[in-house]
mmCIF file of C-alpha atoms in Angstrom:
data_model
loop_
_atom_site.group_PDB
_atom_site.id
_atom_site.type_symbol
_atom_site.label_atom_id
_atom_site.label_comp_id
_atom_site.label_asym_id
_atom_site.label_seq_id
_atom_site.Cartn_x
_atom_site.Cartn_y
_atom_site.Cartn_z
ATOM 1 C CA MET A 134 -39.542 -25.217 52.926
ATOM 2 C CA GLY A 135 -36.217 -24.157 54.378
ATOM 3 C CA PHE A 136 -33.118 -22.148 53.787
ATOM 4 C CA ALA A 137 -29.422 -22.588 53.135
ATOM 5 C CA LEU A 138 -26.292 -20.653 52.344
ATOM 6 C CA VAL A 139 -24.043 -21.659 49.482
ATOM 7 C CA LEU A 140 -20.578 -20.275 48.910
ATOM 8 C CA PRO A 141 -19.747 -19.781 45.232
ATOM 9 C CA VAL A 142 -16.395 -18.235 44.361
ATOM 10 C CA ASP A 143 -16.529 -14.651 43.169
ATOM 11 C CA SER A 144 -14.991 -14.427 39.699
ATOM 12 C CA LEU A 145 -13.106 -11.237 40.549
ATOM 13 C CA THR A 146 -11.891 -11.736 44.111
ATOM 14 C CA ARG A 147 -11.680 -15.563 44.088
ATOM 15 C CA PHE A 148 -13.042 -15.504 47.634
ATOM 16 C CA PRO A 149 -16.245 -17.277 48.681
ATOM 17 C CA VAL A 150 -19.352 -15.104 48.566
ATOM 18 C CA ALA A 151 -22.377 -16.254 50.560
ATOM 19 C CA THR A 152 -25.546 -16.637 48.528
ATOM 20 C CA LEU A 153 -28.877 -17.222 50.208
ATOM 21 C CA ILE A 154 -31.071 -19.971 48.771
ATOM 22 C CA LEU A 155 -34.583 -20.262 50.174
ATOM 23 C CA LYS A 156 -36.689 -23.335 49.554
ATOM 24 C CA VAL A 157 -40.335 -22.640 48.830
ATOM 25 C CA SER A 158 -43.034 -25.338 48.656
ATOM 26 C CA ASP A 159 -42.693 -27.280 45.406
ATOM 27 C CA LYS A 160 -46.484 -27.151 45.028
ATOM 28 C CA LEU A 161 -46.179 -23.502 44.040
ATOM 29 C CA PHE A 162 -44.263 -24.004 40.790
ATOM 30 C CA LEU A 163 -43.871 -26.420 37.901
ATOM 31 C CA ARG A 164 -40.093 -26.092 37.860
ATOM 32 C CA ASP A 165 -37.996 -24.510 40.603
ATOM 33 C CA PRO A 166 -36.979 -21.093 39.227
ATOM 34 C CA GLN A 167 -33.946 -20.968 41.491
ATOM 35 C CA ASP A 168 -32.374 -23.900 39.648
ATOM 36 C CA THR A 169 -31.770 -22.133 36.325
ATOM 37 C CA GLU A 170 -30.543 -18.794 35.055
ATOM 38 C CA LEU A 171 -33.818 -18.239 33.199
ATOM 39 C CA GLY A 172 -35.824 -19.054 36.314
ATOM 40 C CA ARG A 173 -33.854 -16.578 38.380
ATOM 41 C CA LYS A 174 -34.419 -13.922 35.702
ATOM 42 C CA ILE A 175 -38.141 -14.643 35.836
ATOM 43 C CA ILE A 176 -38.104 -13.974 39.578
ATOM 44 C CA GLU A 177 -35.893 -10.900 39.397
ATOM 45 C CA PHE A 178 -37.764 -9.132 36.617
ATOM 46 C CA SER A 179 -41.254 -10.179 37.654
ATOM 47 C CA ILE A 180 -40.599 -8.393 40.948
ATOM 48 C CA GLU A 181 -39.507 -5.287 39.049
ATOM 49 C CA LEU A 182 -42.511 -5.345 36.725
ATOM 50 C CA ILE A 183 -45.177 -6.066 39.351
ATOM 51 C CA GLU A 184 -43.849 -3.287 41.571
ATOM 52 C CA GLU A 185 -43.626 -0.967 38.584
ATOM 53 C CA MET A 186 -47.080 -1.484 37.048
ATOM 54 C CA GLY A 187 -49.150 -3.382 39.612
ATOM 55 C CA PHE A 188 -50.305 -6.989 39.528
ATOM 56 C CA GLU A 189 -53.420 -6.313 37.444
ATOM 57 C CA GLN A 190 -51.391 -4.852 34.570
ATOM 58 C CA PHE A 191 -48.624 -7.446 34.825
ATOM 59 C CA THR A 192 -48.654 -10.245 32.233
ATOM 60 C CA PHE A 193 -46.332 -13.038 31.205
ATOM 61 C CA LYS A 194 -46.178 -11.424 27.757
ATOM 62 C CA LYS A 195 -44.714 -8.248 29.263
ATOM 63 C CA LEU A 196 -42.338 -10.279 31.416
ATOM 64 C CA ALA A 197 -41.162 -12.302 28.417
ATOM 65 C CA LYS A 198 -40.400 -9.087 26.553
ATOM 66 C CA ARG A 199 -38.455 -7.701 29.536
ATOM 67 C CA ILE A 200 -36.239 -10.798 29.834
ATOM 68 C CA ALA A 201 -35.949 -11.359 26.055
ATOM 69 C CA SER A 202 -37.604 -14.770 26.266
ATOM 70 C CA THR A 203 -40.990 -16.287 25.396
ATOM 71 C CA GLU A 204 -44.272 -16.672 27.248
ATOM 72 C CA ALA A 205 -44.040 -20.425 26.743
ATOM 73 C CA SER A 206 -40.749 -20.556 28.633
ATOM 74 C CA ILE A 207 -42.312 -18.767 31.613
ATOM 75 C CA TYR A 208 -45.268 -21.167 31.628
ATOM 76 C CA ARG A 209 -42.791 -24.001 32.123
ATOM 77 C CA TYR A 210 -42.150 -22.565 35.593
ATOM 78 C CA PHE A 211 -45.560 -21.215 36.648
ATOM 79 C CA GLU A 212 -49.100 -22.109 35.581
ATOM 80 C CA ASN A 213 -50.237 -18.483 35.658
ATOM 81 C CA LYS A 214 -49.384 -15.097 37.115
ATOM 82 C CA HIS A 215 -51.373 -15.762 40.289
ATOM 83 C CA ARG A 216 -49.138 -18.764 41.011
ATOM 84 C CA LEU A 217 -46.116 -16.581 40.438
ATOM 85 C CA LEU A 218 -47.412 -14.019 42.937
ATOM 86 C CA VAL A 219 -48.031 -16.779 45.489
ATOM 87 C CA TYR A 220 -44.447 -17.925 44.979
ATOM 88 C CA LEU A 221 -43.008 -14.426 45.430
ATOM 89 C CA VAL A 222 -44.982 -13.745 48.605
ATOM 90 C CA SER A 223 -44.077 -17.175 49.997
ATOM 91 C CA TRP A 224 -40.417 -16.506 49.235
ATOM 92 C CA TYR A 225 -40.657 -13.237 51.157
ATOM 93 C CA TRP A 226 -42.181 -14.849 54.248
ATOM 94 C CA THR A 227 -39.595 -17.635 54.127
ATOM 95 C CA TRP A 228 -36.858 -15.004 53.984
ATOM 96 C CA VAL A 229 -38.253 -13.158 57.035
ATOM 97 C CA ASP A 230 -38.502 -16.489 58.862
ATOM 98 C CA TYR A 231 -34.859 -17.191 58.012
ATOM 99 C CA LEU A 232 -33.752 -13.786 59.330
ATOM 100 C CA ILE A 233 -35.527 -14.295 62.650
ATOM 101 C CA ASP A 234 -34.138 -17.813 63.045
ATOM 102 C CA TYR A 235 -30.608 -16.704 62.155
ATOM 103 C CA GLN A 236 -30.598 -13.759 64.545
ATOM 104 C CA THR A 237 -32.192 -15.508 67.533
ATOM 105 C CA HIS A 238 -31.092 -19.146 67.544
ATOM 106 C CA ASN A 239 -28.020 -18.557 69.753
ATOM 107 C CA LEU A 240 -29.875 -16.405 72.297
ATOM 108 C CA SER A 241 -31.547 -17.556 75.502
ATOM 109 C CA ASP A 242 -33.395 -14.456 76.763
ATOM 110 C CA PRO A 243 -37.042 -14.709 75.565
ATOM 111 C CA ALA A 244 -37.592 -10.940 75.722
ATOM 112 C CA GLN A 245 -34.493 -10.241 73.648
ATOM 113 C CA LYS A 246 -35.510 -12.821 71.053
ATOM 114 C CA LEU A 247 -38.981 -11.334 70.787
ATOM 115 C CA ARG A 248 -37.612 -7.808 70.398
ATOM 116 C CA ILE A 249 -35.316 -9.013 67.627
ATOM 117 C CA ALA A 250 -38.250 -10.664 65.853
ATOM 118 C CA LEU A 251 -40.171 -7.382 65.957
ATOM 119 C CA ARG A 252 -37.163 -5.507 64.607
ATOM 120 C CA VAL A 253 -36.755 -8.006 61.772
ATOM 121 C CA LEU A 254 -40.420 -7.602 60.822
ATOM 122 C CA MET A 255 -39.881 -3.874 60.632
ATOM 123 C CA GLU A 256 -36.564 -4.037 58.765
ATOM 124 C CA SER A 257 -37.555 -6.738 56.276
ATOM 125 C CA ARG A 258 -38.003 -4.114 53.556
ATOM 126 C CA ARG A 259 -34.233 -3.693 53.321
ATOM 127 C CA ASN A 260 -32.470 -5.327 50.408
ATOM 128 C CA ASP A 261 -30.191 -8.277 51.174
ATOM 129 C CA PRO A 262 -27.177 -8.674 48.846
ATOM 130 C CA ALA A 263 -27.003 -12.382 49.723
ATOM 131 C CA SER A 264 -30.089 -13.038 47.579
ATOM 132 C CA ILE A 265 -28.716 -11.745 44.317
ATOM 133 C CA HIS A 266 -31.813 -12.344 42.131
ATOM 134 C CA VAL A 267 -34.336 -10.866 44.582
ATOM 135 C CA ASP A 268 -34.706 -7.198 45.463
ATOM 136 C CA GLU A 269 -36.323 -7.469 48.898
ATOM 137 C CA GLU A 270 -37.114 -3.771 49.028
ATOM 138 C CA LEU A 271 -39.262 -4.036 45.901
ATOM 139 C CA LEU A 272 -40.690 -7.370 47.002
ATOM 140 C CA HIS A 273 -41.678 -5.850 50.346
ATOM 141 C CA ARG A 274 -43.751 -3.247 48.497
ATOM 142 C CA ILE A 275 -45.427 -6.009 46.514
ATOM 143 C CA VAL A 276 -46.258 -7.945 49.678
ATOM 144 C CA ILE A 277 -47.901 -4.874 51.206
ATOM 145 C CA ALA A 278 -49.864 -3.943 48.082
ATOM 146 C CA GLU A 279 -50.680 -7.300 46.525
ATOM 147 C CA SER A 280 -50.586 -10.120 49.103
ATOM 148 C CA PRO A 281 -54.139 -9.513 50.427
ATOM 149 C CA LYS A 282 -55.343 -10.583 46.977
ATOM 150 C CA LEU A 283 -54.055 -14.072 47.720
ATOM 151 C CA TYR A 284 -56.474 -14.765 50.567
ATOM 152 C CA LEU A 285 -59.313 -12.285 49.982
ATOM 153 C CA THR A 286 -60.756 -14.601 47.379
ATOM 154 C CA LYS A 287 -63.455 -17.277 47.259
ATOM 155 C CA GLN A 288 -60.772 -19.800 46.323
ATOM 156 C CA VAL A 289 -58.841 -19.227 49.562
ATOM 157 C CA ASP A 290 -59.580 -22.700 50.982
ATOM 158 C CA ALA A 291 -58.528 -24.479 47.807
ATOM 159 C CA ILE A 292 -55.271 -22.594 47.350
ATOM 160 C CA GLY A 293 -54.567 -22.907 51.065
ATOM 161 C CA LYS A 294 -54.654 -26.696 50.745
ATOM 162 C CA GLU A 295 -52.006 -26.382 48.038
ATOM 163 C CA GLY A 296 -49.591 -24.702 50.444
ATOM 164 C CA ALA A 297 -50.063 -21.100 49.359
ATOM 165 C CA PHE A 298 -49.970 -19.822 52.937
ATOM 166 C CA LYS A 299 -47.588 -22.352 54.494
ATOM 167 C CA ALA A 300 -44.624 -19.959 54.628
ATOM 168 C CA TYR A 301 -46.718 -17.280 56.328
ATOM 169 C CA GLU A 302 -48.102 -19.799 58.819
ATOM 170 C CA THR A 303 -44.592 -21.056 59.589
ATOM 171 C CA LEU A 304 -43.347 -17.517 60.238
ATOM 172 C CA CYS A 305 -46.288 -16.689 62.507
ATOM 173 C CA GLN A 306 -45.807 -19.925 64.437
ATOM 174 C CA ARG A 307 -42.105 -19.163 64.953
ATOM 175 C CA ILE A 308 -42.906 -15.760 66.445
ATOM 176 C CA ALA A 309 -45.811 -17.236 68.443
ATOM 177 C CA ASP A 310 -43.338 -19.675 69.991
ATOM 178 C CA LEU A 311 -41.249 -16.679 71.093
ATOM 179 C CA VAL A 312 -44.353 -15.051 72.566
ATOM 180 C CA GLU A 313 -45.203 -18.213 74.501
ATOM 181 C CA ALA A 314 -41.634 -18.517 75.766
ATOM 182 C CA TYR A 315 -41.809 -14.972 77.130
ATOM 183 C CA ALA A 316 -45.382 -15.122 78.454
ATOM 184 C CA PRO A 317 -46.373 -18.786 78.898
ATOM 185 C CA GLY A 318 -49.796 -17.932 80.281
ATOM 186 C CA TYR A 319 -50.893 -15.802 77.343
ATOM 187 C CA PRO A 320 -53.584 -17.749 75.431
ATOM 188 C CA TYR A 321 -53.677 -15.838 72.135
ATOM 189 C CA ALA A 322 -50.109 -15.954 70.838
ATOM 190 C CA LEU A 323 -50.956 -16.677 67.196
ATOM 191 C CA SER A 324 -53.704 -14.066 67.136
ATOM 192 C CA LEU A 325 -51.334 -11.459 68.528
ATOM 193 C CA VAL A 326 -48.609 -12.354 66.045
ATOM 194 C CA SER A 327 -50.825 -12.225 62.961
ATOM 195 C CA THR A 328 -52.082 -8.847 64.204
ATOM 196 C CA LEU A 329 -48.521 -7.591 64.669
ATOM 197 C CA VAL A 330 -47.362 -8.716 61.230
ATOM 198 C CA GLY A 331 -50.336 -6.987 59.663
ATOM 199 C CA ALA A 332 -49.741 -3.880 61.777
ATOM 200 C CA VAL A 333 -46.154 -3.561 60.565
ATOM 201 C CA HIS A 334 -47.172 -3.468 56.923
ATOM 202 C CA GLU A 335 -50.258 -1.378 57.561
ATOM 203 C CA GLN A 336 -48.358 1.290 59.482
ATOM 204 C CA LEU A 337 -45.603 1.431 56.867
ATOM 205 C CA PHE A 338 -48.221 1.834 54.142
ATOM 206 C CA PHE A 339 -50.178 4.472 56.068
ATOM 207 C CA SER A 340 -47.027 6.393 56.900
ATOM 208 C CA GLU A 341 -46.106 6.637 53.230
ATOM 209 C CA HIS A 342 -49.507 6.997 51.570
ATOM 210 C CA LEU A 343 -52.188 7.823 54.188
ATOM 211 C CA PRO A 344 -50.360 9.745 56.930
ATOM 212 C CA ASN A 345 -53.616 11.018 58.459
ATOM 213 C CA LEU A 346 -54.342 7.450 59.599
ATOM 214 C CA THR A 347 -51.222 6.982 61.723
ATOM 215 C CA ALA A 348 -49.134 8.828 64.273
ATOM 216 C CA VAL A 349 -46.116 6.715 63.359
ATOM 217 C CA ARG A 350 -43.605 8.199 60.964
ATOM 218 C CA ALA A 351 -41.830 5.193 59.514
ATOM 219 C CA ASP A 352 -38.680 6.844 58.204
ATOM 220 C CA PRO A 353 -36.508 4.156 56.513
ATOM 221 C CA ASP A 354 -33.399 5.911 57.825
ATOM 222 C CA ASN A 355 -34.788 6.238 61.356
ATOM 223 C CA PRO A 356 -37.244 3.407 62.070
ATOM 224 C CA LYS A 357 -37.033 3.790 65.848
ATOM 225 C CA GLU A 358 -40.542 5.221 66.186
ATOM 226 C CA LEU A 359 -42.221 2.260 64.511
ATOM 227 C CA LEU A 360 -40.187 -0.173 66.591
ATOM 228 C CA GLN A 361 -41.225 1.621 69.780
ATOM 229 C CA TYR A 362 -44.849 1.352 68.699
ATOM 230 C CA LEU A 363 -44.535 -2.387 68.017
ATOM 231 C CA GLU A 364 -42.738 -3.087 71.281
ATOM 232 C CA GLY A 365 -45.277 -1.051 73.239
ATOM 233 C CA LEU A 366 -48.154 -2.876 71.576
ATOM 234 C CA THR A 367 -46.569 -6.258 72.254
ATOM 235 C CA PHE A 368 -45.191 -5.972 75.758
ATOM 236 C CA SER A 369 -48.123 -3.991 77.166
ATOM 237 C CA VAL A 370 -50.220 -7.076 76.432
ATOM 238 C CA LEU A 371 -47.688 -9.724 77.449
ATOM 239 C CA ASP A 372 -45.944 -8.324 80.522
ATOM 240 C CA LYS A 373 -48.694 -9.200 82.985
ATOM 241 C CA PHE A 374 -48.630 -12.799 81.744
ATOM 242 C CA ALA A 375 -44.839 -12.821 82.073
ATOM 243 C CA GLY A 376 -45.016 -11.724 85.708
ATOM 244 C CA LYS A 377 -43.649 -8.246 85.008
#
């Protein structure tokens, strides 16, 4: 897994336009959907349909109708809809990992890097025009609503061995490295990070759907309150290990 920017020439302006290409584990698909126009349509419209109707109601037959193709053509890319969901969620985590790496790699202050990582986690629901076939705002909603179905299953060990959770593990390890750089004596970096990532999505979901379960009002236009909550949760634990 990894990420890269390519610079195709815009047909109207003739100037290079950056396009983000994320590499997801090749164990998650039969054919890389990012390599073909049809594959990119499968990704784009599967995100729309799953967000629109929910994963249970989503089928390859409905997707084929939406993209004016056939079910057989979709099965050339993914074995089943569960594999497609694994791919989409893995793409999302790889994208968040890319954003954190991009925004922190030139910085030296561990506290600043950790604060940026928390902000990226919170802002990852915003759409990125660099990934033209993926609507990250819709995909973010899918990750919140549907991703628990990937690991709350009796087959979790088997699908884990196939790399289903590798992108998520890589992201958590990146942030855990930032935690350890800031507070070297803290022994539970990965546990804290997985808790924080879950808290971001949980608080966003509660704020929108179950407001009686949270004091945080996660306004997309004013996310400061959620960020303050995350920073308070993080640094109140870590500061004593960082000698603060």
